[in-house]
Amino acid sequence: MTPPARGSLVACRDLFQIYRLAGHEVVALQGVDLDIARGELLALLGPSGAGKSTLLALVGGLERPAAGRVWVDGQDLARLPEAALTAFRRGRVGFVLQTPARNLLPYASAVQNLELPMRLAGVPAARRRERARALLAATGLQASGGRSVRALSGGEQQRLAVAVAVANEPPLLLADEPTSQLDRGNAARVLELLRVLRDQTGTTVVMVTHDPEAAEAMDRTVSIRGGRVGAEGRGGVEYAVVGPTGLLQLPAHALEVLPPGARALVEVGDGPVLLHPVEPPDEASR
Ligand SMILES: Nc1ncnc2c1ncn2[C@@H]1O[C@H](COP(=O)(O)OP(=O)(O)OP(=O)(O)O)[C@@H](O)[C@H]1O
Ligand SMILES: [Mg+2]
């Protein structure tokens, strides 16, 4: 198994996750290999049910993998004892969950929401207040500290949710579709906030999104399809990724010529690698 690449904060190796539902199993991840560099802004893309949230749950230590390894910040999460995993979740990673209502206490004020994770981490009161003030300023909510969450707009709530997630200054922020319910202006403000956090504190950000524009605002995009890494994009160019067992997922436009089950001759030369579609062998000639 290849060890984490130098400089990576997150390393997943042949990661599997299986959910058991009354009588049947769902293989949500089937062999994910992924390295995320310290300070990287990464977008996770992929169709519904592809395994994006599952991958975040494993990287954030909310769940343990069925098989494979996941290292975060030097810790081997699959093998971490329960108490250490809880400490990891509280101090080393921040979450913005896919369901917005689960990120904030609706009847508490913005400041109370910000202070809660710091209380759980044992941060002294004076330091909590100071940090809450700084976070409100960073998110443009300085005038709203005393207001209850219910009185904030959707965009303000999402910015507050990001601020709560980074209250304990974790090296890693995992945000599951933080802009999906926002209009363009508010979505842009949340994306800007993620970038500022990275630039100012070096926070590594992994963001799930369906929005190609939001993805483009990140350094790199990784597409998940069928529980595997399908493609990777940098600077607007999309690359296919060879998976752990040599498996290669073709981009959608190639699937039109080479649909699942098709056969191809692979020609490797000095330059491009060519795939030549061939007819399957005739049943009669076998
Ligand atoms: N707790 C669970 N119990 C059973 N099945 C689950 C559970 N969580 C996820 N799944 C299944 O695992 C697969 C991957 O789900 P996941 O939530 O990771 O997808 P996703 O890429 O985040 O999708 P979406 O874009 O809709 O949020 C799906 O088939 C889903 O139904
Ligand atoms: Mg999801």
Short mmCIF file of N, CA and C in Angstrom, two decimals, residues 88-205:
data_model
loop_
_atom_site.label_atom_id
_atom_site.label_comp_id
_atom_site.label_asym_id
_atom_site.label_seq_id
_atom_site.Cartn_x
_atom_site.Cartn_y
_atom_site.Cartn_z
N PHE A 88 -10.14 13.68 17.81
CA PHE A 88 -9.82 14.09 16.44
C PHE A 88 -10.98 14.87 15.84
N ARG A 89 -12.20 14.33 15.97
CA ARG A 89 -13.39 15.00 15.40
C ARG A 89 -13.61 16.37 16.00
N ARG A 90 -13.35 16.49 17.31
CA ARG A 90 -13.59 17.78 17.97
C ARG A 90 -12.55 18.82 17.63
N GLY A 91 -11.29 18.39 17.49
CA GLY A 91 -10.23 19.38 17.42
C GLY A 91 -9.54 19.50 16.08
N ARG A 92 -9.55 18.46 15.27
CA ARG A 92 -8.72 18.44 14.08
C ARG A 92 -9.51 18.60 12.79
N VAL A 93 -10.85 18.59 12.88
CA VAL A 93 -11.64 18.67 11.66
C VAL A 93 -12.91 19.47 11.93
N GLY A 94 -13.31 20.28 10.96
CA GLY A 94 -14.56 21.02 11.06
C GLY A 94 -15.51 20.52 10.00
N PHE A 95 -16.80 20.44 10.34
CA PHE A 95 -17.80 19.95 9.39
C PHE A 95 -18.84 21.01 9.08
N VAL A 96 -19.19 21.12 7.82
CA VAL A 96 -20.44 21.77 7.44
C VAL A 96 -21.24 20.66 6.80
N LEU A 97 -22.28 20.19 7.49
CA LEU A 97 -23.02 19.01 7.03
C LEU A 97 -23.97 19.38 5.88
N GLN A 98 -24.38 18.33 5.12
CA GLN A 98 -25.20 18.56 3.92
C GLN A 98 -26.58 19.13 4.27
N THR A 99 -27.12 18.75 5.44
CA THR A 99 -28.41 19.29 5.86
C THR A 99 -28.15 20.55 6.68
N PRO A 100 -28.46 21.75 6.12
CA PRO A 100 -28.10 22.99 6.81
C PRO A 100 -28.62 23.06 8.25
N ALA A 101 -29.83 22.53 8.48
CA ALA A 101 -30.44 22.65 9.81
C ALA A 101 -29.63 21.91 10.88
N ARG A 102 -28.76 21.00 10.48
CA ARG A 102 -28.02 20.23 11.47
C ARG A 102 -26.73 20.93 11.91
N ASN A 103 -26.40 22.04 11.27
CA ASN A 103 -25.13 22.69 11.59
C ASN A 103 -25.21 23.69 12.73
N LEU A 104 -26.40 24.22 12.98
CA LEU A 104 -26.54 25.31 13.95
C LEU A 104 -27.69 25.02 14.90
N LEU A 105 -27.59 25.57 16.12
CA LEU A 105 -28.71 25.51 17.06
C LEU A 105 -29.62 26.69 16.75
N PRO A 106 -30.85 26.45 16.30
CA PRO A 106 -31.67 27.53 15.76
C PRO A 106 -32.08 28.58 16.79
N TYR A 107 -32.25 28.16 18.05
CA TYR A 107 -32.74 29.12 19.05
C TYR A 107 -31.62 29.85 19.77
N ALA A 108 -30.38 29.40 19.54
CA ALA A 108 -29.24 30.06 20.19
C ALA A 108 -28.77 31.21 19.31
N SER A 109 -28.00 32.13 19.91
CA SER A 109 -27.49 33.26 19.14
C SER A 109 -26.29 32.82 18.31
N ALA A 110 -25.88 33.70 17.39
CA ALA A 110 -24.71 33.41 16.56
C ALA A 110 -23.49 33.17 17.45
N VAL A 111 -23.30 34.04 18.45
CA VAL A 111 -22.13 33.91 19.34
C VAL A 111 -22.20 32.60 20.13
N GLN A 112 -23.39 32.25 20.62
CA GLN A 112 -23.51 30.99 21.38
C GLN A 112 -23.16 29.80 20.49
N ASN A 113 -23.59 29.85 19.23
CA ASN A 113 -23.24 28.79 18.30
C ASN A 113 -21.73 28.71 18.09
N LEU A 114 -21.10 29.87 17.98
CA LEU A 114 -19.65 29.90 17.76
C LEU A 114 -18.89 29.39 18.98
N GLU A 115 -19.42 29.69 20.16
CA GLU A 115 -18.69 29.31 21.38
C GLU A 115 -18.85 27.84 21.75
N LEU A 116 -19.93 27.22 21.28
CA LEU A 116 -20.19 25.84 21.69
C LEU A 116 -19.04 24.88 21.39
N PRO A 117 -18.55 24.82 20.14
CA PRO A 117 -17.44 23.88 19.88
C PRO A 117 -16.20 24.22 20.71
N MET A 118 -16.01 25.51 21.01
CA MET A 118 -14.84 25.90 21.81
C MET A 118 -15.02 25.45 23.26
N ARG A 119 -16.26 25.55 23.77
CA ARG A 119 -16.56 25.04 25.12
C ARG A 119 -16.23 23.56 25.21
N LEU A 120 -16.71 22.80 24.19
CA LEU A 120 -16.48 21.35 24.19
C LEU A 120 -14.99 21.03 24.16
N ALA A 121 -14.22 21.92 23.55
CA ALA A 121 -12.77 21.69 23.46
C ALA A 121 -12.03 22.27 24.66
N GLY A 122 -12.78 22.88 25.62
CA GLY A 122 -12.16 23.38 26.84
C GLY A 122 -11.42 24.70 26.67
N VAL A 123 -11.81 25.50 25.68
CA VAL A 123 -11.16 26.80 25.47
C VAL A 123 -11.66 27.77 26.56
N PRO A 124 -10.74 28.50 27.23
CA PRO A 124 -11.15 29.43 28.30
C PRO A 124 -12.08 30.53 27.78
N ALA A 125 -12.95 31.05 28.66
CA ALA A 125 -14.02 31.98 28.27
C ALA A 125 -13.50 33.21 27.52
N ALA A 126 -12.44 33.82 28.05
CA ALA A 126 -11.94 35.05 27.43
C ALA A 126 -11.50 34.79 26.00
N ARG A 127 -10.80 33.68 25.80
CA ARG A 127 -10.31 33.31 24.47
C ARG A 127 -11.50 33.00 23.54
N ARG A 128 -12.54 32.38 24.10
CA ARG A 128 -13.75 32.06 23.30
C ARG A 128 -14.38 33.33 22.76
N ARG A 129 -14.53 34.31 23.65
CA ARG A 129 -15.18 35.56 23.25
C ARG A 129 -14.38 36.28 22.18
N GLU A 130 -13.08 36.29 22.38
CA GLU A 130 -12.20 36.97 21.43
C GLU A 130 -12.26 36.28 20.06
N ARG A 131 -12.22 34.95 20.07
CA ARG A 131 -12.24 34.20 18.82
C ARG A 131 -13.61 34.34 18.13
N ALA A 132 -14.69 34.34 18.91
CA ALA A 132 -16.03 34.50 18.33
C ALA A 132 -16.14 35.85 17.63
N ARG A 133 -15.56 36.88 18.27
CA ARG A 133 -15.61 38.22 17.67
C ARG A 133 -14.84 38.24 16.34
N ALA A 134 -13.69 37.62 16.33
CA ALA A 134 -12.88 37.58 15.12
C ALA A 134 -13.60 36.82 14.00
N LEU A 135 -14.26 35.73 14.38
CA LEU A 135 -14.96 34.93 13.37
C LEU A 135 -16.16 35.69 12.80
N LEU A 136 -16.86 36.42 13.65
CA LEU A 136 -17.99 37.22 13.18
C LEU A 136 -17.51 38.27 12.18
N ALA A 137 -16.37 38.88 12.51
CA ALA A 137 -15.81 39.89 11.60
C ALA A 137 -15.40 39.25 10.28
N ALA A 138 -14.78 38.08 10.36
CA ALA A 138 -14.30 37.41 9.13
C ALA A 138 -15.46 37.01 8.23
N THR A 139 -16.63 36.75 8.83
CA THR A 139 -17.75 36.29 8.02
C THR A 139 -18.71 37.43 7.69
N GLY A 140 -18.37 38.65 8.08
CA GLY A 140 -19.24 39.79 7.79
C GLY A 140 -20.49 39.81 8.64
N LEU A 141 -20.42 39.15 9.81
CA LEU A 141 -21.61 39.07 10.67
C LEU A 141 -21.41 39.84 11.98
N GLN A 142 -20.48 40.83 11.95
CA GLN A 142 -20.14 41.49 13.21
C GLN A 142 -21.33 42.13 13.91
N ALA A 143 -22.35 42.51 13.14
CA ALA A 143 -23.51 43.15 13.75
C ALA A 143 -24.55 42.15 14.22
N SER A 144 -24.30 40.84 13.95
CA SER A 144 -25.35 39.84 14.19
C SER A 144 -25.04 38.86 15.31
N GLY A 145 -24.00 39.12 16.07
CA GLY A 145 -23.58 38.17 17.11
C GLY A 145 -24.66 37.81 18.09
N GLY A 146 -25.50 38.79 18.46
CA GLY A 146 -26.51 38.53 19.47
C GLY A 146 -27.82 38.02 18.90
N ARG A 147 -27.93 38.00 17.58
CA ARG A 147 -29.20 37.56 16.98
C ARG A 147 -29.30 36.04 16.98
N SER A 148 -30.54 35.56 17.10
CA SER A 148 -30.71 34.11 17.07
C SER A 148 -30.59 33.64 15.62
N VAL A 149 -30.16 32.40 15.47
CA VAL A 149 -29.92 31.85 14.14
C VAL A 149 -31.16 31.97 13.25
N ARG A 150 -32.34 31.77 13.86
CA ARG A 150 -33.58 31.82 13.08
C ARG A 150 -33.79 33.17 12.41
N ALA A 151 -33.19 34.21 13.01
CA ALA A 151 -33.38 35.56 12.47
C ALA A 151 -32.38 35.88 11.37
N LEU A 152 -31.46 34.96 11.08
CA LEU A 152 -30.47 35.21 10.03
C LEU A 152 -30.98 34.67 8.69
N SER A 153 -30.51 35.28 7.60
CA SER A 153 -30.88 34.79 6.27
C SER A 153 -30.15 33.48 5.99
N GLY A 154 -30.58 32.79 4.93
CA GLY A 154 -29.94 31.53 4.56
C GLY A 154 -28.45 31.70 4.31
N GLY A 155 -28.10 32.79 3.62
CA GLY A 155 -26.68 33.04 3.32
C GLY A 155 -25.89 33.32 4.58
N GLU A 156 -26.49 34.10 5.49
CA GLU A 156 -25.81 34.39 6.77
C GLU A 156 -25.64 33.11 7.59
N GLN A 157 -26.67 32.26 7.57
CA GLN A 157 -26.58 31.00 8.32
C GLN A 157 -25.47 30.12 7.77
N GLN A 158 -25.32 30.06 6.45
CA GLN A 158 -24.26 29.22 5.88
C GLN A 158 -22.88 29.77 6.22
N ARG A 159 -22.72 31.09 6.20
CA ARG A 159 -21.43 31.67 6.58
C ARG A 159 -21.14 31.38 8.06
N LEU A 160 -22.19 31.50 8.88
CA LEU A 160 -22.02 31.19 10.30
C LEU A 160 -21.65 29.72 10.49
N ALA A 161 -22.28 28.84 9.70
CA ALA A 161 -21.98 27.40 9.81
C ALA A 161 -20.50 27.14 9.50
N VAL A 162 -19.96 27.84 8.50
CA VAL A 162 -18.53 27.70 8.18
C VAL A 162 -17.69 28.20 9.35
N ALA A 163 -18.09 29.34 9.92
CA ALA A 163 -17.34 29.91 11.05
C ALA A 163 -17.36 28.97 12.25
N VAL A 164 -18.51 28.35 12.53
CA VAL A 164 -18.62 27.40 13.65
C VAL A 164 -17.70 26.20 13.40
N ALA A 165 -17.66 25.77 12.14
CA ALA A 165 -16.84 24.59 11.79
C ALA A 165 -15.35 24.85 12.01
N VAL A 166 -14.94 26.11 11.85
CA VAL A 166 -13.49 26.40 12.01
C VAL A 166 -13.18 27.08 13.34
N ALA A 167 -14.15 27.08 14.27
CA ALA A 167 -13.97 27.79 15.54
C ALA A 167 -12.74 27.29 16.29
N ASN A 168 -12.47 25.99 16.21
CA ASN A 168 -11.32 25.44 16.93
C ASN A 168 -10.06 25.38 16.06
N GLU A 169 -10.07 26.14 14.98
CA GLU A 169 -8.94 26.22 14.05
C GLU A 169 -8.42 24.86 13.60
N PRO A 170 -9.33 24.02 13.08
CA PRO A 170 -8.88 22.69 12.62
C PRO A 170 -8.06 22.83 11.35
N PRO A 171 -7.11 21.92 11.13
CA PRO A 171 -6.34 21.97 9.88
C PRO A 171 -7.18 21.58 8.67
N LEU A 172 -8.35 20.94 8.92
CA LEU A 172 -9.16 20.42 7.81
C LEU A 172 -10.62 20.83 7.96
N LEU A 173 -11.17 21.39 6.88
CA LEU A 173 -12.59 21.74 6.86
C LEU A 173 -13.27 20.91 5.79
N LEU A 174 -14.34 20.21 6.20
CA LEU A 174 -15.11 19.40 5.26
C LEU A 174 -16.48 20.04 5.10
N ALA A 175 -16.81 20.47 3.91
CA ALA A 175 -18.07 21.19 3.70
C ALA A 175 -18.88 20.46 2.63
N ASP A 176 -20.06 19.96 3.03
CA ASP A 176 -20.90 19.17 2.12
C ASP A 176 -21.97 20.06 1.50
N GLU A 177 -21.77 20.44 0.27
CA GLU A 177 -22.67 21.30 -0.48
C GLU A 177 -23.04 22.58 0.28
N PRO A 178 -22.04 23.35 0.71
CA PRO A 178 -22.34 24.53 1.52
C PRO A 178 -23.04 25.64 0.75
N THR A 179 -23.04 25.55 -0.58
CA THR A 179 -23.65 26.64 -1.36
C THR A 179 -24.91 26.21 -2.09
N SER A 180 -25.34 24.95 -1.89
CA SER A 180 -26.40 24.40 -2.74
C SER A 180 -27.74 25.13 -2.58
N GLN A 181 -27.99 25.71 -1.39
CA GLN A 181 -29.30 26.33 -1.20
C GLN A 181 -29.22 27.86 -1.26
N LEU A 182 -28.11 28.35 -1.82
CA LEU A 182 -27.91 29.80 -1.83
C LEU A 182 -28.00 30.37 -3.24
N ASP A 183 -28.37 31.65 -3.33
CA ASP A 183 -28.33 32.31 -4.63
C ASP A 183 -26.87 32.60 -4.98
N ARG A 184 -26.64 33.06 -6.19
CA ARG A 184 -25.26 33.22 -6.67
C ARG A 184 -24.43 34.14 -5.80
N GLY A 185 -25.04 35.27 -5.39
CA GLY A 185 -24.30 36.24 -4.60
C GLY A 185 -23.85 35.65 -3.27
N ASN A 186 -24.77 34.96 -2.59
CA ASN A 186 -24.43 34.37 -1.30
C ASN A 186 -23.48 33.19 -1.46
N ALA A 187 -23.66 32.43 -2.53
CA ALA A 187 -22.75 31.31 -2.80
C ALA A 187 -21.33 31.85 -2.99
N ALA A 188 -21.22 32.95 -3.74
CA ALA A 188 -19.89 33.53 -3.99
C ALA A 188 -19.25 33.98 -2.68
N ARG A 189 -20.05 34.51 -1.75
CA ARG A 189 -19.50 34.96 -0.46
C ARG A 189 -18.98 33.79 0.37
N VAL A 190 -19.71 32.67 0.33
CA VAL A 190 -19.25 31.48 1.07
C VAL A 190 -17.95 30.97 0.46
N LEU A 191 -17.88 30.93 -0.89
CA LEU A 191 -16.65 30.45 -1.56
C LEU A 191 -15.47 31.35 -1.23
N GLU A 192 -15.74 32.65 -1.21
CA GLU A 192 -14.70 33.63 -0.88
C GLU A 192 -14.21 33.39 0.55
N LEU A 193 -15.15 33.11 1.45
CA LEU A 193 -14.80 32.84 2.85
C LEU A 193 -13.88 31.62 2.95
N LEU A 194 -14.17 30.58 2.19
CA LEU A 194 -13.33 29.38 2.22
C LEU A 194 -11.91 29.70 1.76
N ARG A 195 -11.84 30.50 0.70
CA ARG A 195 -10.52 30.87 0.17
C ARG A 195 -9.74 31.73 1.17
N VAL A 196 -10.42 32.68 1.79
CA VAL A 196 -9.75 33.54 2.79
C VAL A 196 -9.23 32.70 3.95
N LEU A 197 -10.05 31.74 4.40
CA LEU A 197 -9.64 30.87 5.51
C LEU A 197 -8.37 30.11 5.14
N ARG A 198 -8.35 29.59 3.93
CA ARG A 198 -7.17 28.87 3.47
C ARG A 198 -5.96 29.80 3.38
N ASP A 199 -6.17 30.98 2.80
CA ASP A 199 -5.04 31.89 2.61
C ASP A 199 -4.49 32.39 3.94
N GLN A 200 -5.40 32.66 4.90
CA GLN A 200 -4.94 33.26 6.15
C GLN A 200 -4.45 32.25 7.17
N THR A 201 -5.07 31.04 7.18
CA THR A 201 -4.70 30.09 8.24
C THR A 201 -4.21 28.76 7.70
N GLY A 202 -4.16 28.62 6.38
CA GLY A 202 -3.63 27.38 5.80
C GLY A 202 -4.58 26.20 5.90
N THR A 203 -5.86 26.48 6.23
CA THR A 203 -6.84 25.40 6.36
C THR A 203 -7.01 24.66 5.02
N THR A 204 -6.98 23.35 5.09
CA THR A 204 -7.27 22.54 3.91
C THR A 204 -8.79 22.41 3.80
N VAL A 205 -9.32 22.62 2.62
CA VAL A 205 -10.78 22.62 2.46
C VAL A 205 -11.20 21.57 1.45
#
